[in-house]
Amino acid sequence: MSAVSLQIIREEHASIAAVLRSLQVLVDQGPGDNPPSFFDGARAILFYIDEFPEREHHPKESEHLFPRVAQRAPHVAEVIARLDAEHVRGEAAVRELQHLLLAWELMGEGRREVFTEALWRYLAFYREHMRLEETMVLPAAQAYLDDDDWAAVDAAFATNVNPLDHGRPRDPAYDRLFTRIVMRVKSPLGQG
């Protein structure tokens, strides 16, 4: 059994959770006296969510991990089907958040409440999604996948380059995004 991909998935979940917490803190504080910085930071975070979890992390779970776990541990197949459907809905939801944020920025305070309500729903949705993966799917994977399964899953996840991961190599193309997020938002991610 391999722990490489499980460790990568858990580290990526931790990064995603930190991003979500940072976005929540940023939105709780609001634009204050520096709306350009606020909106820039929020846009950068939403872009990260669309760019990394939606395009790198989720497809690898859906294509490499979930089918193997569903085949070997049928008792979690229903949860996996739900998580796969959530991957599809999550991509649309983050794009909707990007649109609602732009509406708030361009149209003013009258659009703030619509964005924040959608964001709170998204945060609850995403946190529950990761909880299900970590409490249902990952333990089943650990218990039921064989060495051949792990070789394929490990190979898929080893190619992930999380732009916010300090411990693994980052794609230099993401350095600007990383810097923008760190400089615009407060903890747990940033210094802003």
PDB file of C-alpha atoms in Angstrom:
ATOM      1  CA  MET A   1       0.000   0.000   0.000  1.00  0.00           C
ATOM      2  CA  SER A   2       1.182   3.500  -0.809  1.00  0.00           C
ATOM      3  CA  ALA A   3       0.673   6.594   1.227  1.00  0.00           C
ATOM      4  CA  VAL A   4       2.118   8.975  -1.387  1.00  0.00           C
ATOM      5  CA  SER A   5      -1.133   9.953  -3.075  1.00  0.00           C
ATOM      6  CA  LEU A   6      -3.044   9.927   0.224  1.00  0.00           C
ATOM      7  CA  GLN A   7      -0.503  12.362   1.657  1.00  0.00           C
ATOM      8  CA  ILE A   8      -0.724  14.553  -1.451  1.00  0.00           C
ATOM      9  CA  ILE A   9      -4.534  14.569  -1.293  1.00  0.00           C
ATOM     10  CA  ARG A  10      -4.518  15.472   2.408  1.00  0.00           C
ATOM     11  CA  GLU A  11      -1.921  18.228   1.834  1.00  0.00           C
ATOM     12  CA  GLU A  12      -3.965  19.596  -1.048  1.00  0.00           C
ATOM     13  CA  HIS A  13      -7.092  19.530   1.110  1.00  0.00           C
ATOM     14  CA  ALA A  14      -5.203  21.461   3.786  1.00  0.00           C
ATOM     15  CA  SER A  15      -4.157  24.073   1.205  1.00  0.00           C
ATOM     16  CA  ILE A  16      -7.705  24.331  -0.113  1.00  0.00           C
ATOM     17  CA  ALA A  17      -9.087  24.663   3.435  1.00  0.00           C
ATOM     18  CA  ALA A  18      -6.589  27.462   4.156  1.00  0.00           C
ATOM     19  CA  VAL A  19      -7.639  29.230   0.964  1.00  0.00           C
ATOM     20  CA  LEU A  20     -11.305  28.915   1.907  1.00  0.00           C
ATOM     21  CA  ARG A  21     -10.627  30.244   5.426  1.00  0.00           C
ATOM     22  CA  SER A  22      -8.641  33.146   3.998  1.00  0.00           C
ATOM     23  CA  LEU A  23     -11.447  34.019   1.590  1.00  0.00           C
ATOM     24  CA  GLN A  24     -13.959  33.878   4.439  1.00  0.00           C
ATOM     25  CA  VAL A  25     -11.802  36.180   6.596  1.00  0.00           C
ATOM     26  CA  LEU A  26     -11.247  38.552   3.682  1.00  0.00           C
ATOM     27  CA  VAL A  27     -14.973  38.788   2.915  1.00  0.00           C
ATOM     28  CA  ASP A  28     -15.870  39.104   6.621  1.00  0.00           C
ATOM     29  CA  GLN A  29     -13.545  42.116   6.834  1.00  0.00           C
ATOM     30  CA  GLY A  30     -14.852  43.578   3.588  1.00  0.00           C
ATOM     31  CA  PRO A  31     -13.245  46.101   1.289  1.00  0.00           C
ATOM     32  CA  GLY A  32     -12.756  48.722   4.004  1.00  0.00           C
ATOM     33  CA  ASP A  33     -10.813  51.694   2.743  1.00  0.00           C
ATOM     34  CA  ASN A  34      -8.953  49.690   0.066  1.00  0.00           C
ATOM     35  CA  PRO A  35     -11.494  48.132  -2.338  1.00  0.00           C
ATOM     36  CA  PRO A  36      -8.944  47.541  -5.130  1.00  0.00           C
ATOM     37  CA  SER A  37      -6.793  45.370  -2.855  1.00  0.00           C
ATOM     38  CA  PHE A  38      -9.830  43.548  -1.465  1.00  0.00           C
ATOM     39  CA  PHE A  39     -11.281  42.674  -4.862  1.00  0.00           C
ATOM     40  CA  ASP A  40      -7.861  41.777  -6.263  1.00  0.00           C
ATOM     41  CA  GLY A  41      -7.247  39.345  -3.392  1.00  0.00           C
ATOM     42  CA  ALA A  42     -10.719  37.801  -3.625  1.00  0.00           C
ATOM     43  CA  ARG A  43     -10.389  37.397  -7.406  1.00  0.00           C
ATOM     44  CA  ALA A  44      -6.981  35.768  -6.998  1.00  0.00           C
ATOM     45  CA  ILE A  45      -8.357  33.278  -4.470  1.00  0.00           C
ATOM     46  CA  LEU A  46     -11.334  32.378  -6.653  1.00  0.00           C
ATOM     47  CA  PHE A  47      -9.004  31.987  -9.628  1.00  0.00           C
ATOM     48  CA  TYR A  48      -6.828  29.634  -7.550  1.00  0.00           C
ATOM     49  CA  ILE A  49      -9.897  27.546  -6.652  1.00  0.00           C
ATOM     50  CA  ASP A  50     -10.924  27.373 -10.294  1.00  0.00           C
ATOM     51  CA  GLU A  51      -7.393  26.739 -11.522  1.00  0.00           C
ATOM     52  CA  PHE A  52      -6.074  24.155  -9.078  1.00  0.00           C
ATOM     53  CA  PRO A  53      -8.768  22.173  -7.247  1.00  0.00           C
ATOM     54  CA  GLU A  54     -11.227  22.254 -10.135  1.00  0.00           C
ATOM     55  CA  ARG A  55      -8.742  21.527 -12.946  1.00  0.00           C
ATOM     56  CA  GLU A  56      -6.025  19.448 -11.236  1.00  0.00           C
ATOM     57  CA  HIS A  57      -7.181  17.925  -7.964  1.00  0.00           C
ATOM     58  CA  HIS A  58     -10.800  16.942  -8.675  1.00  0.00           C
ATOM     59  CA  PRO A  59     -10.236  15.393 -12.121  1.00  0.00           C
ATOM     60  CA  LYS A  60      -7.538  13.124 -10.704  1.00  0.00           C
ATOM     61  CA  GLU A  61      -9.799  12.029  -7.871  1.00  0.00           C
ATOM     62  CA  SER A  62     -12.640  11.360 -10.318  1.00  0.00           C
ATOM     63  CA  GLU A  63     -10.515   9.622 -12.961  1.00  0.00           C
ATOM     64  CA  HIS A  64      -7.975   7.692 -10.897  1.00  0.00           C
ATOM     65  CA  LEU A  65      -8.987   7.304  -7.245  1.00  0.00           C
ATOM     66  CA  PHE A  66     -12.793   7.156  -7.147  1.00  0.00           C
ATOM     67  CA  PRO A  67     -13.352   4.411  -9.764  1.00  0.00           C
ATOM     68  CA  ARG A  68     -10.847   2.106  -8.081  1.00  0.00           C
ATOM     69  CA  VAL A  69     -12.334   2.665  -4.638  1.00  0.00           C
ATOM     70  CA  ALA A  70     -15.902   2.198  -5.928  1.00  0.00           C
ATOM     71  CA  GLN A  71     -14.898  -1.079  -7.573  1.00  0.00           C
ATOM     72  CA  ARG A  72     -13.059  -2.488  -4.549  1.00  0.00           C
ATOM     73  CA  ALA A  73     -15.288  -1.011  -1.830  1.00  0.00           C
ATOM     74  CA  PRO A  74     -18.847  -0.963  -3.207  1.00  0.00           C
ATOM     75  CA  HIS A  75     -20.198   0.173   0.162  1.00  0.00           C
ATOM     76  CA  VAL A  76     -18.845   3.678  -0.604  1.00  0.00           C
ATOM     77  CA  ALA A  77     -19.945   3.757  -4.267  1.00  0.00           C
ATOM     78  CA  GLU A  78     -22.969   5.924  -3.458  1.00  0.00           C
ATOM     79  CA  VAL A  79     -20.775   8.464  -1.651  1.00  0.00           C
ATOM     80  CA  ILE A  80     -18.347   8.441  -4.586  1.00  0.00           C
ATOM     81  CA  ALA A  81     -21.195   9.079  -7.039  1.00  0.00           C
ATOM     82  CA  ARG A  82     -22.256  12.049  -4.905  1.00  0.00           C
ATOM     83  CA  LEU A  83     -18.687  13.388  -4.770  1.00  0.00           C
ATOM     84  CA  ASP A  84     -18.283  13.043  -8.544  1.00  0.00           C
ATOM     85  CA  ALA A  85     -21.505  14.995  -9.081  1.00  0.00           C
ATOM     86  CA  GLU A  86     -20.251  17.628  -6.636  1.00  0.00           C
ATOM     87  CA  HIS A  87     -17.042  17.991  -8.645  1.00  0.00           C
ATOM     88  CA  VAL A  88     -19.154  18.989 -11.640  1.00  0.00           C
ATOM     89  CA  ARG A  89     -21.356  21.355  -9.611  1.00  0.00           C
ATOM     90  CA  GLY A  90     -18.344  22.838  -7.815  1.00  0.00           C
ATOM     91  CA  GLU A  91     -16.778  24.012 -11.045  1.00  0.00           C
ATOM     92  CA  ALA A  92     -19.956  25.868 -11.988  1.00  0.00           C
ATOM     93  CA  ALA A  93     -20.311  27.260  -8.457  1.00  0.00           C
ATOM     94  CA  VAL A  94     -16.837  28.802  -8.357  1.00  0.00           C
ATOM     95  CA  ARG A  95     -17.413  30.424 -11.740  1.00  0.00           C
ATOM     96  CA  GLU A  96     -20.700  31.826 -10.449  1.00  0.00           C
ATOM     97  CA  LEU A  97     -18.836  33.231  -7.433  1.00  0.00           C
ATOM     98  CA  GLN A  98     -16.341  34.897  -9.766  1.00  0.00           C
ATOM     99  CA  HIS A  99     -19.239  36.503 -11.618  1.00  0.00           C
ATOM    100  CA  LEU A 100     -20.981  37.609  -8.418  1.00  0.00           C
ATOM    101  CA  LEU A 101     -17.746  39.110  -7.081  1.00  0.00           C
ATOM    102  CA  LEU A 102     -17.287  41.067 -10.300  1.00  0.00           C
ATOM    103  CA  ALA A 103     -20.896  42.259 -10.045  1.00  0.00           C
ATOM    104  CA  TRP A 104     -20.241  43.492  -6.497  1.00  0.00           C
ATOM    105  CA  GLU A 105     -17.053  45.235  -7.583  1.00  0.00           C
ATOM    106  CA  LEU A 106     -18.586  46.904 -10.649  1.00  0.00           C
ATOM    107  CA  MET A 107     -22.158  47.458  -9.480  1.00  0.00           C
ATOM    108  CA  GLY A 108     -21.512  48.375  -5.844  1.00  0.00           C
ATOM    109  CA  GLU A 109     -22.684  47.459  -2.373  1.00  0.00           C
ATOM    110  CA  GLY A 110     -26.130  46.454  -3.582  1.00  0.00           C
ATOM    111  CA  ARG A 111     -24.533  43.268  -4.942  1.00  0.00           C
ATOM    112  CA  ARG A 112     -22.550  42.389  -1.805  1.00  0.00           C
ATOM    113  CA  GLU A 113     -25.243  40.337  -0.065  1.00  0.00           C
ATOM    114  CA  VAL A 114     -25.876  38.120  -3.090  1.00  0.00           C
ATOM    115  CA  PHE A 115     -22.156  37.344  -3.296  1.00  0.00           C
ATOM    116  CA  THR A 116     -21.730  36.684   0.443  1.00  0.00           C
ATOM    117  CA  GLU A 117     -24.774  34.402   0.615  1.00  0.00           C
ATOM    118  CA  ALA A 118     -23.497  32.388  -2.345  1.00  0.00           C
ATOM    119  CA  LEU A 119     -20.030  32.269  -0.792  1.00  0.00           C
ATOM    120  CA  TRP A 120     -21.298  30.948   2.575  1.00  0.00           C
ATOM    121  CA  ARG A 121     -23.230  28.202   0.754  1.00  0.00           C
ATOM    122  CA  TYR A 122     -20.143  27.349  -1.283  1.00  0.00           C
ATOM    123  CA  LEU A 123     -17.890  27.228   1.781  1.00  0.00           C
ATOM    124  CA  ALA A 124     -20.277  24.872   3.590  1.00  0.00           C
ATOM    125  CA  PHE A 125     -20.611  22.727   0.452  1.00  0.00           C
ATOM    126  CA  TYR A 126     -16.859  22.475  -0.084  1.00  0.00           C
ATOM    127  CA  ARG A 127     -16.018  21.730   3.541  1.00  0.00           C
ATOM    128  CA  GLU A 128     -18.603  18.945   3.644  1.00  0.00           C
ATOM    129  CA  HIS A 129     -17.240  17.614   0.355  1.00  0.00           C
ATOM    130  CA  MET A 130     -13.704  17.348   1.751  1.00  0.00           C
ATOM    131  CA  ARG A 131     -15.025  15.838   5.000  1.00  0.00           C
ATOM    132  CA  LEU A 132     -16.759  13.053   3.082  1.00  0.00           C
ATOM    133  CA  GLU A 133     -13.647  12.342   1.046  1.00  0.00           C
ATOM    134  CA  GLU A 134     -11.459  12.193   4.149  1.00  0.00           C
ATOM    135  CA  THR A 135     -13.830  10.184   6.335  1.00  0.00           C
ATOM    136  CA  MET A 136     -15.326   7.805   3.771  1.00  0.00           C
ATOM    137  CA  VAL A 137     -13.257   7.532   0.583  1.00  0.00           C
ATOM    138  CA  LEU A 138      -9.680   7.804   1.816  1.00  0.00           C
ATOM    139  CA  PRO A 139     -10.117   5.201   4.578  1.00  0.00           C
ATOM    140  CA  ALA A 140     -11.770   2.838   2.056  1.00  0.00           C
ATOM    141  CA  ALA A 141      -8.905   3.444  -0.357  1.00  0.00           C
ATOM    142  CA  GLN A 142      -6.393   2.666   2.346  1.00  0.00           C
ATOM    143  CA  ALA A 143      -8.205  -0.517   3.273  1.00  0.00           C
ATOM    144  CA  TYR A 144      -9.078  -1.936  -0.151  1.00  0.00           C
ATOM    145  CA  LEU A 145      -6.739  -0.720  -2.908  1.00  0.00           C
ATOM    146  CA  ASP A 146      -3.904  -3.008  -3.957  1.00  0.00           C
ATOM    147  CA  ASP A 147      -0.362  -2.186  -5.094  1.00  0.00           C
ATOM    148  CA  ASP A 148      -1.362  -1.871  -8.765  1.00  0.00           C
ATOM    149  CA  ASP A 149      -4.154   0.558  -7.838  1.00  0.00           C
ATOM    150  CA  TRP A 150      -1.774   2.622  -5.750  1.00  0.00           C
ATOM    151  CA  ALA A 151       0.831   2.731  -8.511  1.00  0.00           C
ATOM    152  CA  ALA A 152      -1.714   4.270 -10.899  1.00  0.00           C
ATOM    153  CA  VAL A 153      -3.167   6.694  -8.328  1.00  0.00           C
ATOM    154  CA  ASP A 154       0.291   7.741  -7.109  1.00  0.00           C
ATOM    155  CA  ALA A 155       1.476   8.363 -10.674  1.00  0.00           C
ATOM    156  CA  ALA A 156      -1.515  10.616 -11.342  1.00  0.00           C
ATOM    157  CA  PHE A 157      -1.212  12.694  -8.181  1.00  0.00           C
ATOM    158  CA  ALA A 158       2.583  12.961  -8.339  1.00  0.00           C
ATOM    159  CA  THR A 159       2.191  15.327 -11.297  1.00  0.00           C
ATOM    160  CA  ASN A 160       0.085  17.846  -9.344  1.00  0.00           C
ATOM    161  CA  VAL A 161       1.764  21.187  -8.849  1.00  0.00           C
ATOM    162  CA  ASN A 162      -0.165  23.105  -6.184  1.00  0.00           C
ATOM    163  CA  PRO A 163       0.646  26.804  -6.600  1.00  0.00           C
ATOM    164  CA  LEU A 164       0.217  27.423  -2.855  1.00  0.00           C
ATOM    165  CA  ASP A 165       2.131  24.424  -1.518  1.00  0.00           C
ATOM    166  CA  HIS A 166       5.333  25.482   0.227  1.00  0.00           C
ATOM    167  CA  GLY A 167       6.658  21.947   0.593  1.00  0.00           C
ATOM    168  CA  ARG A 168       6.560  20.789  -3.031  1.00  0.00           C
ATOM    169  CA  PRO A 169       7.920  22.333  -6.198  1.00  0.00           C
ATOM    170  CA  ARG A 170       5.683  25.006  -7.682  1.00  0.00           C
ATOM    171  CA  ASP A 171       5.185  25.766 -11.319  1.00  0.00           C
ATOM    172  CA  PRO A 172       6.923  29.145 -11.819  1.00  0.00           C
ATOM    173  CA  ALA A 173       3.932  30.253 -13.900  1.00  0.00           C
ATOM    174  CA  TYR A 174       1.969  30.386 -10.626  1.00  0.00           C
ATOM    175  CA  ASP A 175       4.463  32.537  -8.711  1.00  0.00           C
ATOM    176  CA  ARG A 176       2.586  35.724  -9.553  1.00  0.00           C
ATOM    177  CA  LEU A 177      -0.697  34.215  -8.322  1.00  0.00           C
ATOM    178  CA  PHE A 178       0.970  32.947  -5.147  1.00  0.00           C
ATOM    179  CA  THR A 179       2.504  36.366  -4.452  1.00  0.00           C
ATOM    180  CA  ARG A 180      -0.766  38.170  -5.132  1.00  0.00           C
ATOM    181  CA  ILE A 181      -2.710  35.977  -2.711  1.00  0.00           C
ATOM    182  CA  VAL A 182      -0.084  36.136   0.023  1.00  0.00           C
ATOM    183  CA  MET A 183       0.226  39.913  -0.221  1.00  0.00           C
ATOM    184  CA  ARG A 184      -3.498  40.626  -0.407  1.00  0.00           C
ATOM    185  CA  VAL A 185      -4.965  38.360   2.253  1.00  0.00           C
ATOM    186  CA  LYS A 186      -4.348  37.761   5.922  1.00  0.00           C
ATOM    187  CA  SER A 187      -3.697  34.461   7.695  1.00  0.00           C
ATOM    188  CA  PRO A 188      -3.875  31.550   7.348  1.00  0.00           C
ATOM    189  CA  LEU A 189      -2.425  32.146   3.871  1.00  0.00           C
ATOM    190  CA  GLY A 190      -1.178  35.642   3.624  1.00  0.00           C
ATOM    191  CA  GLN A 191       0.566  38.568   5.169  1.00  0.00           C
ATOM    192  CA  GLY A 192      -1.718  41.329   3.873  1.00  0.00           C
TER     193      GLY A 192
END
